[in-house]
Amino acid sequence: MNLFNQLFNRNTISPLIRRNDIDFEVEYQTEILKSRGFEIISTIAKGKYSLILYRHYYEETPKEEEKMIFLGIRIITNKGILRPDPVLKAFFNEDFTNISLADIEIEEHLTSHGYGSILLNTLIKIARERNINSITGWISKVDSDHLERLIHFYKKHHFAVVLFEDKSDNLRIGNLEWKSV
């Protein structure tokens, strides 16, 4: 692979420390994530894959005061670790009554495997645990090439999706809202 592809190719597989030993790799990756300030939420066996669901916390901020929600999934297969990790970014508002969904980043080669659902369900679980009844967000214009897939995804997770008829906004094409039942 040439240098340009090595620098800019985000679709990679990192080899396992011990060939075909997923269990060892899960333990090894768990320790790496913990050492970098991540809390392991769960480890999930999914067919021939193992997933490590994690959340980042800043050491100096008490967990109950953390404004940012950063969730990720480390995907481990017998061939290696699939990169980059799917991630979700969201924020609590000032009085912790709402969560604003900023982004779910999943590379195309990792879509349609349920990783987005795992991340969004975890966010909904965080909202419920904190007695937050609303998650809001918006659909970016950069997502217009897969709009139908996004609408299906959010509706499947009980979000109201409202697309704008006025297309003058350069950034947004719609709003999202989840309300606790």
Short mmCIF file of N, CA and C in Angstrom, two decimals:
data_model
loop_
_atom_site.label_atom_id
_atom_site.label_comp_id
_atom_site.label_asym_id
_atom_site.label_seq_id
_atom_site.Cartn_x
_atom_site.Cartn_y
_atom_site.Cartn_z
N MET A 1 0.85 -1.17 0.00
CA MET A 1 0.00 0.00 0.00
C MET A 1 0.90 1.23 0.00
N ASN A 2 0.56 2.21 -0.85
CA ASN A 2 1.42 3.38 -0.92
C ASN A 2 1.20 4.30 0.29
N LEU A 3 2.08 5.26 0.45
CA LEU A 3 2.04 6.14 1.61
C LEU A 3 0.73 6.92 1.70
N PHE A 4 0.22 7.41 0.56
CA PHE A 4 -1.03 8.17 0.54
C PHE A 4 -2.17 7.33 1.11
N ASN A 5 -2.30 6.09 0.67
CA ASN A 5 -3.37 5.21 1.18
C ASN A 5 -3.18 4.91 2.66
N GLN A 6 -1.94 4.75 3.10
CA GLN A 6 -1.70 4.47 4.51
C GLN A 6 -2.12 5.66 5.38
N LEU A 7 -1.89 6.87 4.90
CA LEU A 7 -2.23 8.06 5.68
C LEU A 7 -3.72 8.35 5.70
N PHE A 8 -4.43 8.08 4.60
CA PHE A 8 -5.80 8.54 4.49
C PHE A 8 -6.84 7.43 4.44
N ASN A 9 -6.44 6.18 4.47
CA ASN A 9 -7.40 5.09 4.46
C ASN A 9 -7.86 4.82 5.88
N ARG A 10 -9.15 5.06 6.14
CA ARG A 10 -9.69 4.84 7.48
C ARG A 10 -10.27 3.44 7.62
N ASN A 11 -10.34 2.69 6.56
CA ASN A 11 -10.93 1.35 6.59
C ASN A 11 -9.82 0.33 6.76
N THR A 12 -9.44 0.09 8.00
CA THR A 12 -8.31 -0.79 8.23
C THR A 12 -8.67 -1.92 9.19
N ILE A 13 -7.83 -2.92 9.18
CA ILE A 13 -7.92 -4.00 10.15
C ILE A 13 -6.56 -4.09 10.83
N SER A 14 -6.54 -3.87 12.13
CA SER A 14 -5.31 -4.02 12.90
C SER A 14 -5.18 -5.47 13.31
N PRO A 15 -4.01 -6.07 13.14
CA PRO A 15 -3.86 -7.49 13.50
C PRO A 15 -3.99 -7.73 15.00
N LEU A 16 -4.40 -8.93 15.35
CA LEU A 16 -4.51 -9.32 16.75
C LEU A 16 -3.11 -9.55 17.31
N ILE A 17 -2.96 -9.35 18.62
CA ILE A 17 -1.69 -9.61 19.28
C ILE A 17 -1.34 -11.09 19.18
N ARG A 18 -2.34 -11.94 19.44
CA ARG A 18 -2.19 -13.39 19.29
C ARG A 18 -3.14 -13.84 18.20
N ARG A 19 -2.62 -14.38 17.14
CA ARG A 19 -3.43 -14.78 15.99
C ARG A 19 -4.61 -15.65 16.41
N ASN A 20 -5.81 -15.25 15.97
CA ASN A 20 -7.07 -15.96 16.19
C ASN A 20 -7.50 -16.07 17.66
N ASP A 21 -6.89 -15.31 18.55
CA ASP A 21 -7.25 -15.38 19.97
C ASP A 21 -8.06 -14.13 20.34
N ILE A 22 -9.37 -14.19 20.06
CA ILE A 22 -10.25 -13.05 20.31
C ILE A 22 -10.36 -12.76 21.81
N ASP A 23 -10.43 -13.80 22.64
CA ASP A 23 -10.57 -13.59 24.08
C ASP A 23 -9.40 -12.80 24.66
N PHE A 24 -8.19 -13.17 24.24
CA PHE A 24 -7.01 -12.44 24.71
C PHE A 24 -7.08 -10.99 24.24
N GLU A 25 -7.48 -10.79 22.99
CA GLU A 25 -7.54 -9.44 22.43
C GLU A 25 -8.57 -8.58 23.15
N VAL A 26 -9.71 -9.16 23.52
CA VAL A 26 -10.72 -8.42 24.26
C VAL A 26 -10.13 -7.93 25.58
N GLU A 27 -9.43 -8.80 26.29
CA GLU A 27 -8.79 -8.40 27.55
C GLU A 27 -7.74 -7.31 27.32
N TYR A 28 -6.93 -7.50 26.29
CA TYR A 28 -5.86 -6.54 25.97
C TYR A 28 -6.45 -5.18 25.60
N GLN A 29 -7.44 -5.15 24.72
CA GLN A 29 -8.07 -3.90 24.29
C GLN A 29 -8.82 -3.23 25.44
N THR A 30 -9.43 -4.03 26.31
CA THR A 30 -10.10 -3.49 27.49
C THR A 30 -9.12 -2.71 28.35
N GLU A 31 -7.95 -3.27 28.57
CA GLU A 31 -6.94 -2.59 29.38
C GLU A 31 -6.44 -1.33 28.71
N ILE A 32 -6.27 -1.37 27.39
CA ILE A 32 -5.84 -0.17 26.66
C ILE A 32 -6.88 0.94 26.80
N LEU A 33 -8.15 0.59 26.59
CA LEU A 33 -9.22 1.59 26.70
C LEU A 33 -9.28 2.18 28.10
N LYS A 34 -9.20 1.33 29.12
CA LYS A 34 -9.23 1.82 30.50
C LYS A 34 -8.06 2.77 30.78
N SER A 35 -6.88 2.43 30.27
CA SER A 35 -5.70 3.27 30.51
C SER A 35 -5.82 4.63 29.83
N ARG A 36 -6.70 4.75 28.85
CA ARG A 36 -6.90 6.01 28.14
C ARG A 36 -8.10 6.80 28.64
N GLY A 37 -8.67 6.41 29.78
CA GLY A 37 -9.76 7.16 30.38
C GLY A 37 -11.15 6.70 29.99
N PHE A 38 -11.26 5.54 29.39
CA PHE A 38 -12.57 5.02 28.99
C PHE A 38 -13.09 4.05 30.04
N GLU A 39 -14.40 4.09 30.24
CA GLU A 39 -15.05 3.12 31.12
C GLU A 39 -15.69 2.06 30.23
N ILE A 40 -15.47 0.81 30.54
CA ILE A 40 -16.07 -0.28 29.77
C ILE A 40 -17.52 -0.45 30.26
N ILE A 41 -18.45 -0.30 29.33
CA ILE A 41 -19.87 -0.47 29.65
C ILE A 41 -20.24 -1.94 29.58
N SER A 42 -19.80 -2.60 28.50
CA SER A 42 -20.08 -4.02 28.36
C SER A 42 -19.22 -4.62 27.27
N THR A 43 -19.12 -5.93 27.31
CA THR A 43 -18.51 -6.71 26.24
C THR A 43 -19.60 -7.57 25.67
N ILE A 44 -19.72 -7.54 24.35
CA ILE A 44 -20.82 -8.22 23.67
C ILE A 44 -20.27 -9.22 22.68
N ALA A 45 -20.72 -10.48 22.78
CA ALA A 45 -20.38 -11.48 21.77
C ALA A 45 -21.44 -11.39 20.69
N LYS A 46 -21.01 -11.18 19.46
CA LYS A 46 -21.94 -11.00 18.34
C LYS A 46 -21.46 -11.88 17.19
N GLY A 47 -21.93 -13.12 17.18
CA GLY A 47 -21.47 -14.04 16.13
C GLY A 47 -19.99 -14.32 16.28
N LYS A 48 -19.24 -14.10 15.21
CA LYS A 48 -17.79 -14.32 15.21
C LYS A 48 -17.03 -13.09 15.68
N TYR A 49 -17.75 -12.10 16.17
CA TYR A 49 -17.16 -10.85 16.62
C TYR A 49 -17.32 -10.71 18.12
N SER A 50 -16.43 -9.93 18.71
CA SER A 50 -16.61 -9.47 20.08
C SER A 50 -16.57 -7.95 20.04
N LEU A 51 -17.46 -7.34 20.77
CA LEU A 51 -17.55 -5.88 20.80
C LEU A 51 -17.27 -5.39 22.21
N ILE A 52 -16.52 -4.33 22.32
CA ILE A 52 -16.31 -3.67 23.60
C ILE A 52 -17.00 -2.31 23.49
N LEU A 53 -18.06 -2.13 24.27
CA LEU A 53 -18.79 -0.86 24.32
C LEU A 53 -18.18 -0.03 25.43
N TYR A 54 -17.76 1.20 25.11
CA TYR A 54 -17.07 2.02 26.10
C TYR A 54 -17.56 3.46 26.07
N ARG A 55 -17.27 4.15 27.16
CA ARG A 55 -17.60 5.58 27.29
C ARG A 55 -16.40 6.30 27.86
N HIS A 56 -16.15 7.49 27.35
CA HIS A 56 -15.04 8.29 27.84
C HIS A 56 -15.52 9.23 28.94
N TYR A 57 -14.72 9.33 30.00
CA TYR A 57 -14.92 10.30 31.07
C TYR A 57 -13.62 11.08 31.25
N TYR A 58 -13.74 12.35 31.61
CA TYR A 58 -12.56 13.13 31.93
C TYR A 58 -12.28 12.97 33.42
N GLU A 59 -11.03 12.70 33.75
CA GLU A 59 -10.64 12.38 35.13
C GLU A 59 -11.00 13.48 36.11
N GLU A 60 -10.83 14.75 35.71
CA GLU A 60 -11.04 15.83 36.66
C GLU A 60 -12.50 16.19 36.87
N THR A 61 -13.40 15.69 36.04
CA THR A 61 -14.82 16.01 36.14
C THR A 61 -15.57 14.86 36.81
N PRO A 62 -16.33 15.12 37.87
CA PRO A 62 -17.15 14.05 38.46
C PRO A 62 -18.14 13.52 37.41
N LYS A 63 -18.38 12.22 37.42
CA LYS A 63 -19.23 11.60 36.40
C LYS A 63 -20.60 12.25 36.30
N GLU A 64 -21.19 12.61 37.42
CA GLU A 64 -22.54 13.19 37.38
C GLU A 64 -22.54 14.62 36.83
N GLU A 65 -21.36 15.23 36.67
CA GLU A 65 -21.26 16.58 36.11
C GLU A 65 -20.72 16.59 34.69
N GLU A 66 -20.38 15.43 34.17
CA GLU A 66 -19.84 15.31 32.82
C GLU A 66 -20.88 15.78 31.81
N LYS A 67 -20.54 16.76 30.99
CA LYS A 67 -21.47 17.31 29.99
C LYS A 67 -21.44 16.53 28.68
N MET A 68 -20.29 15.98 28.35
CA MET A 68 -20.13 15.29 27.07
C MET A 68 -20.39 13.80 27.23
N ILE A 69 -21.03 13.23 26.24
CA ILE A 69 -21.22 11.79 26.19
C ILE A 69 -20.51 11.30 24.94
N PHE A 70 -19.46 10.52 25.14
CA PHE A 70 -18.72 9.95 24.03
C PHE A 70 -18.75 8.44 24.19
N LEU A 71 -19.45 7.77 23.28
CA LEU A 71 -19.56 6.30 23.31
C LEU A 71 -18.85 5.73 22.10
N GLY A 72 -18.26 4.57 22.27
CA GLY A 72 -17.59 3.92 21.15
C GLY A 72 -17.71 2.41 21.24
N ILE A 73 -17.43 1.77 20.12
CA ILE A 73 -17.44 0.31 20.06
C ILE A 73 -16.14 -0.14 19.41
N ARG A 74 -15.38 -0.96 20.11
CA ARG A 74 -14.19 -1.62 19.56
C ARG A 74 -14.66 -2.96 19.01
N ILE A 75 -14.44 -3.20 17.72
CA ILE A 75 -14.90 -4.42 17.04
C ILE A 75 -13.71 -5.34 16.83
N ILE A 76 -13.79 -6.53 17.42
CA ILE A 76 -12.69 -7.49 17.34
C ILE A 76 -13.18 -8.75 16.65
N THR A 77 -12.49 -9.14 15.59
CA THR A 77 -12.80 -10.37 14.86
C THR A 77 -11.58 -11.27 14.92
N ASN A 78 -11.71 -12.50 14.43
CA ASN A 78 -10.54 -13.38 14.44
C ASN A 78 -9.48 -12.91 13.43
N LYS A 79 -9.84 -12.00 12.53
CA LYS A 79 -8.88 -11.45 11.57
C LYS A 79 -8.19 -10.19 12.08
N GLY A 80 -8.81 -9.55 13.09
CA GLY A 80 -8.21 -8.34 13.63
C GLY A 80 -9.26 -7.38 14.16
N ILE A 81 -8.81 -6.17 14.47
CA ILE A 81 -9.68 -5.12 15.00
C ILE A 81 -10.10 -4.24 13.83
N LEU A 82 -11.40 -4.11 13.64
CA LEU A 82 -11.91 -3.29 12.55
C LEU A 82 -11.83 -1.82 12.95
N ARG A 83 -11.32 -1.00 12.07
CA ARG A 83 -11.11 0.43 12.34
C ARG A 83 -11.81 1.27 11.31
N PRO A 84 -12.15 2.49 11.66
CA PRO A 84 -12.14 3.11 12.98
C PRO A 84 -13.34 2.67 13.81
N ASP A 85 -13.24 2.83 15.12
CA ASP A 85 -14.34 2.47 16.00
C ASP A 85 -15.58 3.31 15.67
N PRO A 86 -16.77 2.69 15.59
CA PRO A 86 -18.00 3.48 15.52
C PRO A 86 -18.15 4.27 16.81
N VAL A 87 -18.54 5.56 16.69
CA VAL A 87 -18.67 6.40 17.88
C VAL A 87 -19.95 7.22 17.82
N LEU A 88 -20.42 7.59 19.00
CA LEU A 88 -21.56 8.49 19.16
C LEU A 88 -21.10 9.63 20.05
N LYS A 89 -21.48 10.86 19.67
CA LYS A 89 -21.15 12.04 20.46
C LYS A 89 -22.45 12.76 20.78
N ALA A 90 -22.61 13.11 22.03
CA ALA A 90 -23.80 13.84 22.48
C ALA A 90 -23.41 14.71 23.67
N PHE A 91 -24.33 15.62 24.04
CA PHE A 91 -24.06 16.56 25.12
C PHE A 91 -25.30 16.74 25.98
N PHE A 92 -25.09 16.85 27.28
CA PHE A 92 -26.16 17.26 28.18
C PHE A 92 -26.30 18.77 28.05
N ASN A 93 -27.54 19.29 28.17
CA ASN A 93 -27.70 20.74 28.24
C ASN A 93 -27.27 21.21 29.64
N GLU A 94 -27.30 22.52 29.86
CA GLU A 94 -26.78 23.10 31.10
C GLU A 94 -27.42 22.56 32.37
N ASP A 95 -28.74 22.33 32.36
CA ASP A 95 -29.42 21.87 33.57
C ASP A 95 -29.72 20.36 33.55
N PHE A 96 -29.09 19.65 32.66
CA PHE A 96 -29.21 18.18 32.57
C PHE A 96 -30.66 17.72 32.40
N THR A 97 -31.44 18.45 31.59
CA THR A 97 -32.82 18.04 31.32
C THR A 97 -32.99 17.52 29.90
N ASN A 98 -31.97 17.65 29.09
CA ASN A 98 -32.03 17.22 27.69
C ASN A 98 -30.66 16.75 27.25
N ILE A 99 -30.65 15.82 26.32
CA ILE A 99 -29.40 15.41 25.67
C ILE A 99 -29.50 15.81 24.22
N SER A 100 -28.45 16.42 23.71
CA SER A 100 -28.38 16.80 22.31
C SER A 100 -27.44 15.83 21.59
N LEU A 101 -27.99 15.10 20.66
CA LEU A 101 -27.21 14.15 19.86
C LEU A 101 -26.44 14.93 18.81
N ALA A 102 -25.12 14.86 18.86
CA ALA A 102 -24.29 15.62 17.92
C ALA A 102 -23.97 14.80 16.67
N ASP A 103 -23.57 13.53 16.84
CA ASP A 103 -23.16 12.75 15.67
C ASP A 103 -23.04 11.28 16.02
N ILE A 104 -23.31 10.46 15.05
CA ILE A 104 -22.97 9.04 15.10
C ILE A 104 -22.09 8.81 13.89
N GLU A 105 -20.85 8.43 14.13
CA GLU A 105 -19.89 8.23 13.05
C GLU A 105 -19.60 6.75 12.87
N ILE A 106 -20.00 6.23 11.72
CA ILE A 106 -19.74 4.84 11.39
C ILE A 106 -19.30 4.80 9.93
N GLU A 107 -18.12 4.31 9.68
CA GLU A 107 -17.63 4.23 8.31
C GLU A 107 -18.52 3.28 7.50
N GLU A 108 -18.61 3.54 6.22
CA GLU A 108 -19.51 2.80 5.33
C GLU A 108 -19.32 1.29 5.43
N HIS A 109 -18.07 0.83 5.51
CA HIS A 109 -17.83 -0.62 5.56
C HIS A 109 -18.31 -1.26 6.87
N LEU A 110 -18.68 -0.44 7.86
CA LEU A 110 -19.16 -0.97 9.14
C LEU A 110 -20.66 -0.73 9.35
N THR A 111 -21.34 -0.16 8.36
CA THR A 111 -22.77 0.10 8.51
C THR A 111 -23.58 -1.18 8.33
N SER A 112 -24.81 -1.14 8.80
CA SER A 112 -25.78 -2.24 8.67
C SER A 112 -25.38 -3.50 9.44
N HIS A 113 -24.64 -3.32 10.53
CA HIS A 113 -24.27 -4.44 11.40
C HIS A 113 -24.82 -4.27 12.81
N GLY A 114 -25.62 -3.22 13.05
CA GLY A 114 -26.22 -3.00 14.35
C GLY A 114 -25.41 -2.13 15.30
N TYR A 115 -24.26 -1.61 14.86
CA TYR A 115 -23.43 -0.82 15.76
C TYR A 115 -24.10 0.51 16.12
N GLY A 116 -24.76 1.15 15.17
CA GLY A 116 -25.48 2.38 15.45
C GLY A 116 -26.59 2.16 16.46
N SER A 117 -27.29 1.03 16.35
CA SER A 117 -28.36 0.70 17.29
C SER A 117 -27.80 0.50 18.70
N ILE A 118 -26.67 -0.17 18.80
CA ILE A 118 -26.05 -0.37 20.12
C ILE A 118 -25.71 0.98 20.74
N LEU A 119 -25.11 1.87 19.95
CA LEU A 119 -24.73 3.18 20.46
C LEU A 119 -25.96 4.01 20.86
N LEU A 120 -26.97 4.05 19.99
CA LEU A 120 -28.15 4.86 20.28
C LEU A 120 -28.95 4.28 21.45
N ASN A 121 -29.08 2.97 21.52
CA ASN A 121 -29.77 2.36 22.67
C ASN A 121 -29.03 2.65 23.98
N THR A 122 -27.71 2.70 23.93
CA THR A 122 -26.94 3.05 25.13
C THR A 122 -27.19 4.49 25.52
N LEU A 123 -27.28 5.39 24.55
CA LEU A 123 -27.59 6.78 24.85
C LEU A 123 -28.98 6.91 25.48
N ILE A 124 -29.95 6.18 24.94
CA ILE A 124 -31.30 6.20 25.50
C ILE A 124 -31.29 5.66 26.93
N LYS A 125 -30.50 4.62 27.17
CA LYS A 125 -30.38 4.06 28.52
C LYS A 125 -29.78 5.10 29.48
N ILE A 126 -28.77 5.84 29.03
CA ILE A 126 -28.18 6.89 29.85
C ILE A 126 -29.23 7.94 30.17
N ALA A 127 -30.02 8.32 29.18
CA ALA A 127 -31.08 9.32 29.40
C ALA A 127 -32.06 8.82 30.47
N ARG A 128 -32.50 7.58 30.34
CA ARG A 128 -33.45 7.04 31.31
C ARG A 128 -32.86 6.96 32.71
N GLU A 129 -31.60 6.53 32.82
CA GLU A 129 -30.95 6.43 34.12
C GLU A 129 -30.83 7.80 34.79
N ARG A 130 -30.70 8.84 33.99
CA ARG A 130 -30.56 10.21 34.52
C ARG A 130 -31.91 10.93 34.59
N ASN A 131 -33.02 10.19 34.33
CA ASN A 131 -34.37 10.77 34.33
C ASN A 131 -34.51 11.92 33.34
N ILE A 132 -33.87 11.78 32.21
CA ILE A 132 -33.96 12.76 31.13
C ILE A 132 -34.97 12.22 30.12
N ASN A 133 -35.96 13.04 29.80
CA ASN A 133 -37.07 12.59 28.97
C ASN A 133 -36.96 13.00 27.51
N SER A 134 -35.85 13.62 27.12
CA SER A 134 -35.76 14.14 25.76
C SER A 134 -34.34 14.04 25.21
N ILE A 135 -34.25 13.55 23.99
CA ILE A 135 -33.00 13.58 23.23
C ILE A 135 -33.35 14.27 21.91
N THR A 136 -32.60 15.31 21.59
CA THR A 136 -32.85 16.03 20.35
C THR A 136 -31.59 16.02 19.49
N GLY A 137 -31.78 16.33 18.24
CA GLY A 137 -30.66 16.41 17.32
C GLY A 137 -31.14 16.88 15.97
N TRP A 138 -30.27 16.82 15.00
CA TRP A 138 -30.68 17.21 13.65
C TRP A 138 -29.94 16.39 12.63
N ILE A 139 -30.52 16.36 11.45
CA ILE A 139 -29.91 15.64 10.33
C ILE A 139 -29.16 16.66 9.49
N SER A 140 -27.89 16.38 9.29
CA SER A 140 -27.02 17.27 8.55
C SER A 140 -27.18 17.10 7.04
N LYS A 141 -26.93 18.17 6.34
CA LYS A 141 -26.99 18.12 4.87
C LYS A 141 -25.96 17.13 4.32
N VAL A 142 -24.85 16.91 5.02
CA VAL A 142 -23.85 15.95 4.53
C VAL A 142 -24.38 14.52 4.53
N ASP A 143 -25.49 14.28 5.23
CA ASP A 143 -26.08 12.95 5.29
C ASP A 143 -27.18 12.74 4.24
N SER A 144 -27.38 13.69 3.35
CA SER A 144 -28.49 13.61 2.40
C SER A 144 -28.35 12.45 1.42
N ASP A 145 -27.14 11.92 1.23
CA ASP A 145 -26.98 10.80 0.31
C ASP A 145 -27.49 9.47 0.88
N HIS A 146 -27.74 9.42 2.17
CA HIS A 146 -28.31 8.20 2.78
C HIS A 146 -29.47 8.57 3.72
N LEU A 147 -30.26 9.53 3.29
CA LEU A 147 -31.34 10.07 4.09
C LEU A 147 -32.40 9.03 4.43
N GLU A 148 -32.81 8.22 3.46
CA GLU A 148 -33.84 7.20 3.73
C GLU A 148 -33.38 6.22 4.80
N ARG A 149 -32.13 5.82 4.73
CA ARG A 149 -31.58 4.89 5.73
C ARG A 149 -31.57 5.54 7.12
N LEU A 150 -31.22 6.84 7.19
CA LEU A 150 -31.21 7.55 8.47
C LEU A 150 -32.62 7.68 9.05
N ILE A 151 -33.57 8.04 8.21
CA ILE A 151 -34.95 8.18 8.68
C ILE A 151 -35.44 6.85 9.24
N HIS A 152 -35.20 5.75 8.52
CA HIS A 152 -35.59 4.42 9.00
C HIS A 152 -34.93 4.11 10.34
N PHE A 153 -33.63 4.39 10.44
CA PHE A 153 -32.87 4.12 11.66
C PHE A 153 -33.46 4.87 12.86
N TYR A 154 -33.68 6.16 12.72
CA TYR A 154 -34.18 6.94 13.85
C TYR A 154 -35.62 6.57 14.20
N LYS A 155 -36.45 6.35 13.23
CA LYS A 155 -37.83 5.95 13.52
C LYS A 155 -37.87 4.60 14.22
N LYS A 156 -36.98 3.70 13.83
CA LYS A 156 -36.89 2.39 14.50
C LYS A 156 -36.59 2.54 15.98
N HIS A 157 -35.91 3.62 16.35
CA HIS A 157 -35.56 3.89 17.75
C HIS A 157 -36.49 4.91 18.38
N HIS A 158 -37.67 5.08 17.79
CA HIS A 158 -38.75 5.91 18.34
C HIS A 158 -38.43 7.40 18.38
N PHE A 159 -37.66 7.87 17.42
CA PHE A 159 -37.42 9.29 17.25
C PHE A 159 -38.43 9.85 16.26
N ALA A 160 -38.91 11.05 16.54
CA ALA A 160 -39.70 11.78 15.54
C ALA A 160 -38.69 12.44 14.60
N VAL A 161 -38.94 12.32 13.31
CA VAL A 161 -38.06 12.91 12.30
C VAL A 161 -38.88 13.92 11.51
N VAL A 162 -38.44 15.17 11.54
CA VAL A 162 -39.14 16.23 10.80
C VAL A 162 -38.15 16.82 9.80
N LEU A 163 -38.43 16.60 8.51
CA LEU A 163 -37.58 17.16 7.46
C LEU A 163 -38.08 18.56 7.11
N PHE A 164 -37.14 19.44 6.80
CA PHE A 164 -37.48 20.82 6.46
C PHE A 164 -37.92 20.90 5.01
N GLU A 165 -38.98 21.63 4.78
CA GLU A 165 -39.41 21.88 3.40
C GLU A 165 -38.57 23.00 2.80
N ASP A 166 -38.19 23.97 3.63
CA ASP A 166 -37.33 25.07 3.19
C ASP A 166 -35.90 24.56 3.19
N LYS A 167 -35.29 24.49 2.03
CA LYS A 167 -33.94 23.94 1.90
C LYS A 167 -32.86 25.00 1.98
N SER A 168 -33.17 26.19 2.53
CA SER A 168 -32.20 27.28 2.55
C SER A 168 -31.11 27.12 3.61
N ASP A 169 -31.34 26.29 4.62
CA ASP A 169 -30.33 26.07 5.65
C ASP A 169 -29.17 25.28 5.03
N ASN A 170 -27.97 25.81 5.15
CA ASN A 170 -26.81 25.16 4.53
C ASN A 170 -26.31 23.96 5.30
N LEU A 171 -26.74 23.80 6.56
CA LEU A 171 -26.23 22.72 7.38
C LEU A 171 -27.26 21.63 7.67
N ARG A 172 -28.48 22.01 7.98
CA ARG A 172 -29.49 21.05 8.44
C ARG A 172 -30.57 20.80 7.40
N ILE A 173 -31.04 19.55 7.41
CA ILE A 173 -32.18 19.22 6.54
C ILE A 173 -33.35 18.67 7.35
N GLY A 174 -33.15 18.50 8.68
CA GLY A 174 -34.24 18.01 9.50
C GLY A 174 -33.88 17.98 10.97
N ASN A 175 -34.91 17.78 11.79
CA ASN A 175 -34.74 17.67 13.25
C ASN A 175 -35.13 16.27 13.73
N LEU A 176 -34.54 15.89 14.86
CA LEU A 176 -34.83 14.60 15.50
C LEU A 176 -35.26 14.87 16.93
N GLU A 177 -36.19 14.06 17.41
CA GLU A 177 -36.55 14.17 18.83
C GLU A 177 -37.05 12.83 19.34
N TRP A 178 -36.48 12.43 20.48
CA TRP A 178 -36.93 11.24 21.21
C TRP A 178 -37.51 11.71 22.53
N LYS A 179 -38.66 11.17 22.86
CA LYS A 179 -39.29 11.48 24.16
C LYS A 179 -39.50 10.16 24.89
N SER A 180 -39.17 10.16 26.17
CA SER A 180 -39.39 8.98 27.00
C SER A 180 -40.87 8.75 27.19
N VAL A 181 -41.26 7.47 27.17
CA VAL A 181 -42.67 7.13 27.38
C VAL A 181 -42.93 6.73 28.80
#
